[in-house]
Amino acid sequence: MKIARIGPVGQEIPVLVGENGQLRDLRGIVDDISSQALGDGLLDRIRQSDIGALPLIPASGVRFGPPVADVGKIICIGLNYTDHAAEVGLDLPGEPTVFMKGCRPSGANDPVRLPRGAEKGDWEVELGIVIGKPGMYIEEEQAVDHVAGYCLFNDLTERSYQMELGGQWTKGKSFPGFAPMGPWLVTGDEIANPENLAIWLEVNGHRHQDGTTANLVFGVAAIVSYLSRFYALEPGDLIVTGTPAGVGLGHKPPVFLKPGDVVHLGIDGLGEQRQTILAWED
Ligand code: MN
């Protein structure tokens, strides 16, 4: 099952995404896809409803907002693909590298503004995990029970803020608009194995990242279990699991985003995103 939120910023409505991209209005079932609704069994309520009776909505030209209205924490895993750690010259960590993103998620295809004067904007296609059931000290064997579903995510980064100003990575990760999420939240029953999905990203039609989630160092269950030792995981929390090789920083010499660039990314079964890069003043 795929669910999403469509409409202008701040006015999104919940929809079910069917075969061939058909959209059905979910407002007869729920006001919005919120963390509270996810925690209160929204996915089961949709499954038990008469899908065919839900009104169809014309799908052409719609904007997809983030598929959860009020994502709580955005917890990020760094250096979680062997090839990516090598390209940025950092050792593979023995324990998961964890940092937070401090901005709100944006829509899959919303434009991305670069920080004023910044020249090292970079891309990171990632598999996102949305939590559906609260928990702490979650065993790996139970981790999947706490997952509402998966989504596509671009962990946009200003490398100069991340790596040249001292302190913590979060400075380079939290600029407004640096968290495109979606277009959909895809439930686990539709993803046979989240650790065997093609994951890719192109800039201006040139493929930079071309990987597979099979190369995750710490997999989905391990990450959920590990993070639950440190964080109370709550419905609506988003965990993004790291990026494969091919980021701009990994090129020799490095390649960074500039206004006018178009970033196009996707993961098998989780849809695609396309962002136009703008200057802060645009
Ligand atoms: Mn990342």
PDB file of N, CA, C and O and ligand atoms in Angstrom, residues 76-80 84 99 101 123-126 153-157 159 162 169 173 240-244 247, ligand 1:
ATOM      1  N   CYS A  76      19.531  10.316  11.330  1.00  0.00           N
ATOM      2  CA  CYS A  76      20.274   9.946  10.121  1.00  0.00           C
ATOM      3  C   CYS A  76      21.454   9.044  10.471  1.00  0.00           C
ATOM      4  O   CYS A  76      22.141   9.275  11.472  1.00  0.00           O
ATOM      5  N   ILE A  77      21.678   8.055   9.626  1.00  0.00           N
ATOM      6  CA  ILE A  77      22.856   7.205   9.751  1.00  0.00           C
ATOM      7  C   ILE A  77      23.865   7.671   8.700  1.00  0.00           C
ATOM      8  O   ILE A  77      23.517   7.858   7.533  1.00  0.00           O
ATOM      9  N   GLY A  78      25.096   7.878   9.127  1.00  0.00           N
ATOM     10  CA  GLY A  78      26.155   8.307   8.203  1.00  0.00           C
ATOM     11  C   GLY A  78      27.086   7.148   7.889  1.00  0.00           C
ATOM     12  O   GLY A  78      27.179   6.177   8.656  1.00  0.00           O
ATOM     13  N   LEU A  79      27.767   7.242   6.751  1.00  0.00           N
ATOM     14  CA  LEU A  79      28.819   6.273   6.404  1.00  0.00           C
ATOM     15  C   LEU A  79      28.321   4.841   6.512  1.00  0.00           C
ATOM     16  O   LEU A  79      28.982   3.969   7.066  1.00  0.00           O
ATOM     17  N   ASN A  80      27.133   4.594   5.933  1.00  0.00           N
ATOM     18  CA  ASN A  80      26.528   3.274   6.093  1.00  0.00           C
ATOM     19  C   ASN A  80      26.610   2.420   4.827  1.00  0.00           C
ATOM     20  O   ASN A  80      25.973   1.383   4.730  1.00  0.00           O
ATOM     21  N   HIS A  84      30.713   4.460  -0.056  1.00  0.00           N
ATOM     22  CA  HIS A  84      30.604   5.891   0.241  1.00  0.00           C
ATOM     23  C   HIS A  84      31.638   6.315   1.287  1.00  0.00           C
ATOM     24  O   HIS A  84      32.277   7.362   1.143  1.00  0.00           O
ATOM     25  N   PHE A  99      23.420  11.132  13.378  1.00  0.00           N
ATOM     26  CA  PHE A  99      23.254  12.577  13.527  1.00  0.00           C
ATOM     27  C   PHE A  99      21.804  12.930  13.253  1.00  0.00           C
ATOM     28  O   PHE A  99      21.024  12.076  12.834  1.00  0.00           O
ATOM     29  N   LYS A 101      18.824  15.702  11.610  1.00  0.00           N
ATOM     30  CA  LYS A 101      18.523  16.787  10.673  1.00  0.00           C
ATOM     31  C   LYS A 101      17.486  17.675  11.340  1.00  0.00           C
ATOM     32  O   LYS A 101      16.472  17.182  11.843  1.00  0.00           O
ATOM     33  N   TRP A 123      24.362  16.085  -2.706  1.00  0.00           N
ATOM     34  CA  TRP A 123      23.184  15.216  -2.738  1.00  0.00           C
ATOM     35  C   TRP A 123      23.494  13.892  -2.052  1.00  0.00           C
ATOM     36  O   TRP A 123      24.647  13.446  -2.029  1.00  0.00           O
ATOM     37  N   GLU A 124      22.463  13.243  -1.510  1.00  0.00           N
ATOM     38  CA  GLU A 124      22.612  11.899  -0.923  1.00  0.00           C
ATOM     39  C   GLU A 124      21.262  11.189  -1.031  1.00  0.00           C
ATOM     40  O   GLU A 124      20.368  11.435  -0.214  1.00  0.00           O
ATOM     41  N   VAL A 125      21.101  10.300  -1.995  1.00  0.00           N
ATOM     42  CA  VAL A 125      19.866   9.515  -2.067  1.00  0.00           C
ATOM     43  C   VAL A 125      19.872   8.473  -0.951  1.00  0.00           C
ATOM     44  O   VAL A 125      20.890   7.821  -0.702  1.00  0.00           O
ATOM     45  N   GLU A 126      18.728   8.328  -0.263  1.00  0.00           N
ATOM     46  CA  GLU A 126      18.696   7.431   0.894  1.00  0.00           C
ATOM     47  C   GLU A 126      17.347   6.716   1.014  1.00  0.00           C
ATOM     48  O   GLU A 126      16.298   7.251   0.650  1.00  0.00           O
ATOM     49  N   PHE A 153      14.283   9.496   0.109  1.00  0.00           N
ATOM     50  CA  PHE A 153      14.722  10.704   0.815  1.00  0.00           C
ATOM     51  C   PHE A 153      16.006  11.210   0.176  1.00  0.00           C
ATOM     52  O   PHE A 153      16.857  10.425  -0.238  1.00  0.00           O
ATOM     53  N   ASN A 154      16.144  12.539   0.100  1.00  0.00           N
ATOM     54  CA  ASN A 154      17.399  13.150  -0.357  1.00  0.00           C
ATOM     55  C   ASN A 154      17.995  13.920   0.821  1.00  0.00           C
ATOM     56  O   ASN A 154      17.445  14.939   1.252  1.00  0.00           O
ATOM     57  N   ASP A 155      19.100  13.414   1.342  1.00  0.00           N
ATOM     58  CA  ASP A 155      19.771  14.046   2.493  1.00  0.00           C
ATOM     59  C   ASP A 155      20.705  15.144   1.969  1.00  0.00           C
ATOM     60  O   ASP A 155      21.928  15.003   1.954  1.00  0.00           O
ATOM     61  N   LEU A 156      20.086  16.231   1.528  1.00  0.00           N
ATOM     62  CA  LEU A 156      20.882  17.348   0.982  1.00  0.00           C
ATOM     63  C   LEU A 156      21.788  17.919   2.064  1.00  0.00           C
ATOM     64  O   LEU A 156      21.437  17.948   3.250  1.00  0.00           O
ATOM     65  N   THR A 157      22.962  18.361   1.638  1.00  0.00           N
ATOM     66  CA  THR A 157      24.022  18.706   2.578  1.00  0.00           C
ATOM     67  C   THR A 157      24.830  19.883   2.048  1.00  0.00           C
ATOM     68  O   THR A 157      25.175  19.909   0.861  1.00  0.00           O
ATOM     69  N   ARG A 159      28.371  20.919   2.346  1.00  0.00           N
ATOM     70  CA  ARG A 159      29.586  20.282   2.882  1.00  0.00           C
ATOM     71  C   ARG A 159      30.455  21.259   3.667  1.00  0.00           C
ATOM     72  O   ARG A 159      31.136  20.850   4.619  1.00  0.00           O
ATOM     73  N   GLN A 162      29.110  21.307   7.009  1.00  0.00           N
ATOM     74  CA  GLN A 162      29.238  19.994   7.654  1.00  0.00           C
ATOM     75  C   GLN A 162      30.670  19.733   8.125  1.00  0.00           C
ATOM     76  O   GLN A 162      30.882  19.172   9.201  1.00  0.00           O
ATOM     77  N   TRP A 169      28.049  17.475  12.264  1.00  0.00           N
ATOM     78  CA  TRP A 169      27.539  17.415  10.897  1.00  0.00           C
ATOM     79  C   TRP A 169      26.196  18.120  10.749  1.00  0.00           C
ATOM     80  O   TRP A 169      25.847  18.577   9.664  1.00  0.00           O
ATOM     81  N   LYS A 173      23.351  19.874   7.492  1.00  0.00           N
ATOM     82  CA  LYS A 173      22.279  18.970   7.077  1.00  0.00           C
ATOM     83  C   LYS A 173      20.882  19.550   7.278  1.00  0.00           C
ATOM     84  O   LYS A 173      19.903  18.920   6.878  1.00  0.00           O
ATOM     85  N   VAL A 240      16.747   7.917   8.279  1.00  0.00           N
ATOM     86  CA  VAL A 240      17.335   7.779   6.943  1.00  0.00           C
ATOM     87  C   VAL A 240      18.685   7.092   7.089  1.00  0.00           C
ATOM     88  O   VAL A 240      19.444   7.350   8.013  1.00  0.00           O
ATOM     89  N   THR A 241      18.943   6.168   6.158  1.00  0.00           N
ATOM     90  CA  THR A 241      19.869   5.080   6.450  1.00  0.00           C
ATOM     91  C   THR A 241      21.234   5.204   5.789  1.00  0.00           C
ATOM     92  O   THR A 241      22.011   4.262   5.815  1.00  0.00           O
ATOM     93  N   GLY A 242      21.523   6.368   5.220  1.00  0.00           N
ATOM     94  CA  GLY A 242      22.836   6.556   4.609  1.00  0.00           C
ATOM     95  C   GLY A 242      22.769   6.458   3.097  1.00  0.00           C
ATOM     96  O   GLY A 242      21.768   6.042   2.520  1.00  0.00           O
ATOM     97  N   THR A 243      23.859   6.859   2.460  1.00  0.00           N
ATOM     98  CA  THR A 243      23.860   6.976   0.996  1.00  0.00           C
ATOM     99  C   THR A 243      24.984   6.151   0.388  1.00  0.00           C
ATOM    100  O   THR A 243      26.063   6.012   0.992  1.00  0.00           O
ATOM    101  N   PRO A 244      24.751   5.589  -0.810  1.00  0.00           N
ATOM    102  CA  PRO A 244      25.830   4.863  -1.493  1.00  0.00           C
ATOM    103  C   PRO A 244      26.832   5.829  -2.124  1.00  0.00           C
ATOM    104  O   PRO A 244      26.664   7.047  -2.058  1.00  0.00           O
ATOM    105  N   VAL A 247      28.446  10.690  -4.259  1.00  0.00           N
ATOM    106  CA  VAL A 247      28.105  12.066  -3.890  1.00  0.00           C
ATOM    107  C   VAL A 247      29.112  13.021  -4.528  1.00  0.00           C
ATOM    108  O   VAL A 247      30.200  12.619  -4.956  1.00  0.00           O
TER     109      VAL A 247
HETATM  110 MN    MN B   1      23.160  11.042   4.596  1.00  0.00          MN
END
